[in-house]
CSV table of N, CA and C in Angstrom, one decimal:
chain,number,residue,atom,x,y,z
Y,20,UNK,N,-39.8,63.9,270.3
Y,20,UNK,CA,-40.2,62.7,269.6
Y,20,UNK,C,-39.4,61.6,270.2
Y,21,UNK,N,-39.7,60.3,270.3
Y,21,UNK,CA,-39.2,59.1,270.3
Y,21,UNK,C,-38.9,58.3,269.3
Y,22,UNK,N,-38.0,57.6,269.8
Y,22,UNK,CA,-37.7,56.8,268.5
Y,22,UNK,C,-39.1,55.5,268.7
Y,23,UNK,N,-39.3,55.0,267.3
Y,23,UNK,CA,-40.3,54.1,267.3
Y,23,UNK,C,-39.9,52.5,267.2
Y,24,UNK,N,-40.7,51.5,267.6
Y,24,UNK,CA,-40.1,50.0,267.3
Y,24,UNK,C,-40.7,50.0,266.0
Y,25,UNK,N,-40.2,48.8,265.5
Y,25,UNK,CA,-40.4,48.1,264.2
Y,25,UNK,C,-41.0,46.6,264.3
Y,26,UNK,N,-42.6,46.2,264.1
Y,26,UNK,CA,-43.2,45.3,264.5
Y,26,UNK,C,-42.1,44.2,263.4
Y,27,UNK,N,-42.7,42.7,263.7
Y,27,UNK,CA,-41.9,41.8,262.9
Y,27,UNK,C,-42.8,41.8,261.7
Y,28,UNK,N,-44.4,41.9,261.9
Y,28,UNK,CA,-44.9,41.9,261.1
Y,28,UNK,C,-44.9,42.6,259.6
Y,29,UNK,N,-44.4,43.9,260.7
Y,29,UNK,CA,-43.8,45.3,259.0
Y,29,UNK,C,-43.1,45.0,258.4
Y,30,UNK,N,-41.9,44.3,259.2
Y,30,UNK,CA,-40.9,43.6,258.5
Y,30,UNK,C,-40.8,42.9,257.6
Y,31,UNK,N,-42.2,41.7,257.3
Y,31,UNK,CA,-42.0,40.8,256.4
Y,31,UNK,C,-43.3,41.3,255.5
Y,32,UNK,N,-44.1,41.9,256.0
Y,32,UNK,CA,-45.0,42.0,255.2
Y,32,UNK,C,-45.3,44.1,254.8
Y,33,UNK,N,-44.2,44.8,255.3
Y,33,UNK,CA,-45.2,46.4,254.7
Y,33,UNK,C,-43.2,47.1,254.8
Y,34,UNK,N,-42.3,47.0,254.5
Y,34,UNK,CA,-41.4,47.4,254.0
Y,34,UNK,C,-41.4,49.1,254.0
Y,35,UNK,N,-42.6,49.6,253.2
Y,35,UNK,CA,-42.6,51.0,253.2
Y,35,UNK,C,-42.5,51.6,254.7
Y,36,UNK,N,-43.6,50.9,255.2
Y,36,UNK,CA,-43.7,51.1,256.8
Y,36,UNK,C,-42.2,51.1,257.5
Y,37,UNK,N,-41.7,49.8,257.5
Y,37,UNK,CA,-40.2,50.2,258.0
Y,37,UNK,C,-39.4,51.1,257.6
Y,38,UNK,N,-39.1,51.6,256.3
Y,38,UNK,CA,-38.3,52.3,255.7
Y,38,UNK,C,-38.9,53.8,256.4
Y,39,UNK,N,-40.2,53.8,256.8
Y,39,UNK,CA,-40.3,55.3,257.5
Y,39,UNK,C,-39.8,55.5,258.8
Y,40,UNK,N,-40.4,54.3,259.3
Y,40,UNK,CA,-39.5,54.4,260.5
Y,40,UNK,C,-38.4,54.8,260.9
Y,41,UNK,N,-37.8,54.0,260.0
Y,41,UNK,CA,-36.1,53.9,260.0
Y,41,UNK,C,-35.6,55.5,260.0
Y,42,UNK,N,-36.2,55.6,259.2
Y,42,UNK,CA,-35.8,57.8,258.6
Y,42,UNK,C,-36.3,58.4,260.2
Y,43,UNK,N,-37.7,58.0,260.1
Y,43,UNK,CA,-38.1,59.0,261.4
Y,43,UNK,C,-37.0,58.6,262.7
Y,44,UNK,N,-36.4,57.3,263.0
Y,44,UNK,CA,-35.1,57.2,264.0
Y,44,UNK,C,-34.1,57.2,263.9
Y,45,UNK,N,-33.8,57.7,262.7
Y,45,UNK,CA,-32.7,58.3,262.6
Y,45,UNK,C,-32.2,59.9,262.7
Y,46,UNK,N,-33.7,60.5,262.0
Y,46,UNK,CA,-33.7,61.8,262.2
Y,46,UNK,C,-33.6,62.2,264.3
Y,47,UNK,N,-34.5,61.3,264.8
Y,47,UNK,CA,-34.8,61.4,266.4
Y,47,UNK,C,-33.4,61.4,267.0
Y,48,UNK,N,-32.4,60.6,266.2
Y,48,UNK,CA,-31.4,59.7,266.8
Y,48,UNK,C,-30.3,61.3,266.8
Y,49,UNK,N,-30.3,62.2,265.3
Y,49,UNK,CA,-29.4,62.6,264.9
Y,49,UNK,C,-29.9,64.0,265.8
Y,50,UNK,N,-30.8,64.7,266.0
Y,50,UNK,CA,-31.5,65.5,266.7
Y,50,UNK,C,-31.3,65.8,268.1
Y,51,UNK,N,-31.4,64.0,269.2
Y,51,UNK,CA,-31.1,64.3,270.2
Y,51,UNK,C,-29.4,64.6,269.9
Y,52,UNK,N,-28.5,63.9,269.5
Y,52,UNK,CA,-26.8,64.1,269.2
Y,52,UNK,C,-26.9,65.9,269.5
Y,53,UNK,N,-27.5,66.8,268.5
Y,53,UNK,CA,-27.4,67.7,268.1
Y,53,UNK,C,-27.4,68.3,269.3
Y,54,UNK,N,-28.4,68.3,270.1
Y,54,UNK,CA,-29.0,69.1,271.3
Y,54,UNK,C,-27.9,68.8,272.2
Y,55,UNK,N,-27.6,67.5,272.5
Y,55,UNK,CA,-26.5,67.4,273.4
Y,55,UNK,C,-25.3,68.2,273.3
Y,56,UNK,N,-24.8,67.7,272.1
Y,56,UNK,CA,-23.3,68.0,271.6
Y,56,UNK,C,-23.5,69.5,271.4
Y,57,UNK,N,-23.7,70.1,270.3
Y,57,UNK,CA,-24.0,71.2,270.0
Y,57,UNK,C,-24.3,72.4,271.2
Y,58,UNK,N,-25.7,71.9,271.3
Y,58,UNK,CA,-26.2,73.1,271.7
Y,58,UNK,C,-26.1,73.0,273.4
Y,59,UNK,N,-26.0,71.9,274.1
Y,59,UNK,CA,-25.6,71.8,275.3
Y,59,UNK,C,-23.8,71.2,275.7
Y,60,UNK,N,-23.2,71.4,274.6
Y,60,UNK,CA,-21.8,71.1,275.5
Y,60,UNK,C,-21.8,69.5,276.5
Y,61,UNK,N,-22.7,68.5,275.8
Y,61,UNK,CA,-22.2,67.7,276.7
Y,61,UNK,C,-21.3,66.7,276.2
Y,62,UNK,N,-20.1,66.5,276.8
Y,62,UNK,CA,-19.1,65.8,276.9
Y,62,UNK,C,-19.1,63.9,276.7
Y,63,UNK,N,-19.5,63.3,276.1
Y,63,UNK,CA,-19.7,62.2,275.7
Y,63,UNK,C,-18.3,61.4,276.5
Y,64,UNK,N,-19.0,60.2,277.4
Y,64,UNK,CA,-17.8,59.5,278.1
Y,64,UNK,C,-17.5,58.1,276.9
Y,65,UNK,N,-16.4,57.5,277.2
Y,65,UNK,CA,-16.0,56.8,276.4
Y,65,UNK,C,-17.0,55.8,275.9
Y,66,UNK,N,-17.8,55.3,276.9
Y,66,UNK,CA,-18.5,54.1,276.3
Y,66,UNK,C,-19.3,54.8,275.3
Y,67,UNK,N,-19.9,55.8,275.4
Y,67,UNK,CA,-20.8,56.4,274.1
Y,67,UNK,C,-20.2,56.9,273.1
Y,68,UNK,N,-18.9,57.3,273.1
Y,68,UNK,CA,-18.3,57.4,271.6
Y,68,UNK,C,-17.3,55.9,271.0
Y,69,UNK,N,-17.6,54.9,272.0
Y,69,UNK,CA,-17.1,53.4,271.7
Y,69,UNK,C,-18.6,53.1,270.9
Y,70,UNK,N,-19.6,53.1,271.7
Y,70,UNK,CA,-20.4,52.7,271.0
Y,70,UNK,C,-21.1,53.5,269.6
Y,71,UNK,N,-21.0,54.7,269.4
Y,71,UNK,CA,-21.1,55.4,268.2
Y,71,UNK,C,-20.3,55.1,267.1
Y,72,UNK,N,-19.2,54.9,267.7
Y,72,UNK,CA,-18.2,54.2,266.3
Y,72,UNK,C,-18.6,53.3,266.0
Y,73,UNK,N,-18.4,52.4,267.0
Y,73,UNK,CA,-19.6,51.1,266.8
Y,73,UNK,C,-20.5,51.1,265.1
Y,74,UNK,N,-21.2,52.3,265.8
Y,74,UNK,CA,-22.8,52.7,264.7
Y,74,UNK,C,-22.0,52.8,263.7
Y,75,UNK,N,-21.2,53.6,263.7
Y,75,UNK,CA,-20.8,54.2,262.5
Y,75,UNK,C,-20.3,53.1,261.3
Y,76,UNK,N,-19.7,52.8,261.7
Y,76,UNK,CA,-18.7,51.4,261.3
Y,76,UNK,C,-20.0,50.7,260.7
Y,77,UNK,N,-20.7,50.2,261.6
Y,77,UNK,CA,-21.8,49.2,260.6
Y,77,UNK,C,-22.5,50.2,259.6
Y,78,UNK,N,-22.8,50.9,260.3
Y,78,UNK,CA,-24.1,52.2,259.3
Y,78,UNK,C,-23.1,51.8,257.6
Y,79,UNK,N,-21.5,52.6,257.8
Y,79,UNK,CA,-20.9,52.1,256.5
Y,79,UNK,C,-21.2,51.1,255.6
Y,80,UNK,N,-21.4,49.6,257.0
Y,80,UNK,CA,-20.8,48.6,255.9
Y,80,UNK,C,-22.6,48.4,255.2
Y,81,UNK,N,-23.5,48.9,256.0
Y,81,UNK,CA,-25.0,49.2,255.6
Y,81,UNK,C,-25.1,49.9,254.3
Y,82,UNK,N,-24.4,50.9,254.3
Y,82,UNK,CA,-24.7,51.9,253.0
Y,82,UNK,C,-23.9,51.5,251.8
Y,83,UNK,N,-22.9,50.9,251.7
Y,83,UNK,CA,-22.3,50.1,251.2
Y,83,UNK,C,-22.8,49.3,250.4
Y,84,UNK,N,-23.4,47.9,251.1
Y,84,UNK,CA,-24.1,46.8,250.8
Y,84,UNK,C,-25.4,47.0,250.4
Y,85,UNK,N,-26.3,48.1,250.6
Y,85,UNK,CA,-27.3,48.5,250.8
Y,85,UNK,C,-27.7,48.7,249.0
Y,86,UNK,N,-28.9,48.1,248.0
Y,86,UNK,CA,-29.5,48.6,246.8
Y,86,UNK,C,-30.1,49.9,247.3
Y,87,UNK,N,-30.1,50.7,246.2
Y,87,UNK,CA,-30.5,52.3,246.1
Y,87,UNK,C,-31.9,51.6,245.6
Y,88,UNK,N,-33.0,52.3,246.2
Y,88,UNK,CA,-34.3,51.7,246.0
Y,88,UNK,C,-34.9,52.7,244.6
């Protein structure tokens, strides 16, 4: 699976629409992780665990600030 874009359109006007998205690339996102790390032993160089922290760190300040729908 690929992860999918998010038109601007769904954005302002179909919400539900984005919110699936969002799940389906996240699931895509946490999936390929799995295959790598897990099940192939691959070794992540710095920039990609710079930039995962990165994720993580906002993902927080997202879940955080974020209304439970």
């Amino acid at each position: 699976m690929m992860f999918r874009e998010i038109d601007f359109y769904d954005i302002r006007h179909n919400p539900t629409k984005v919110n699936e998205i969002m799940t389906d690339n996240v699931h895509v996102l946490s999936n390929q992780l799995y295959v790598l790390v897990e099940g192939n032993h691959v070794a992540l160089d710095e920039d990609t665990m710079k930039a995962l922290q990165s994720l993580k760190n906002y993902l927080e300040k997202v879940l955080d600030k974020s209304p439970r729908v």
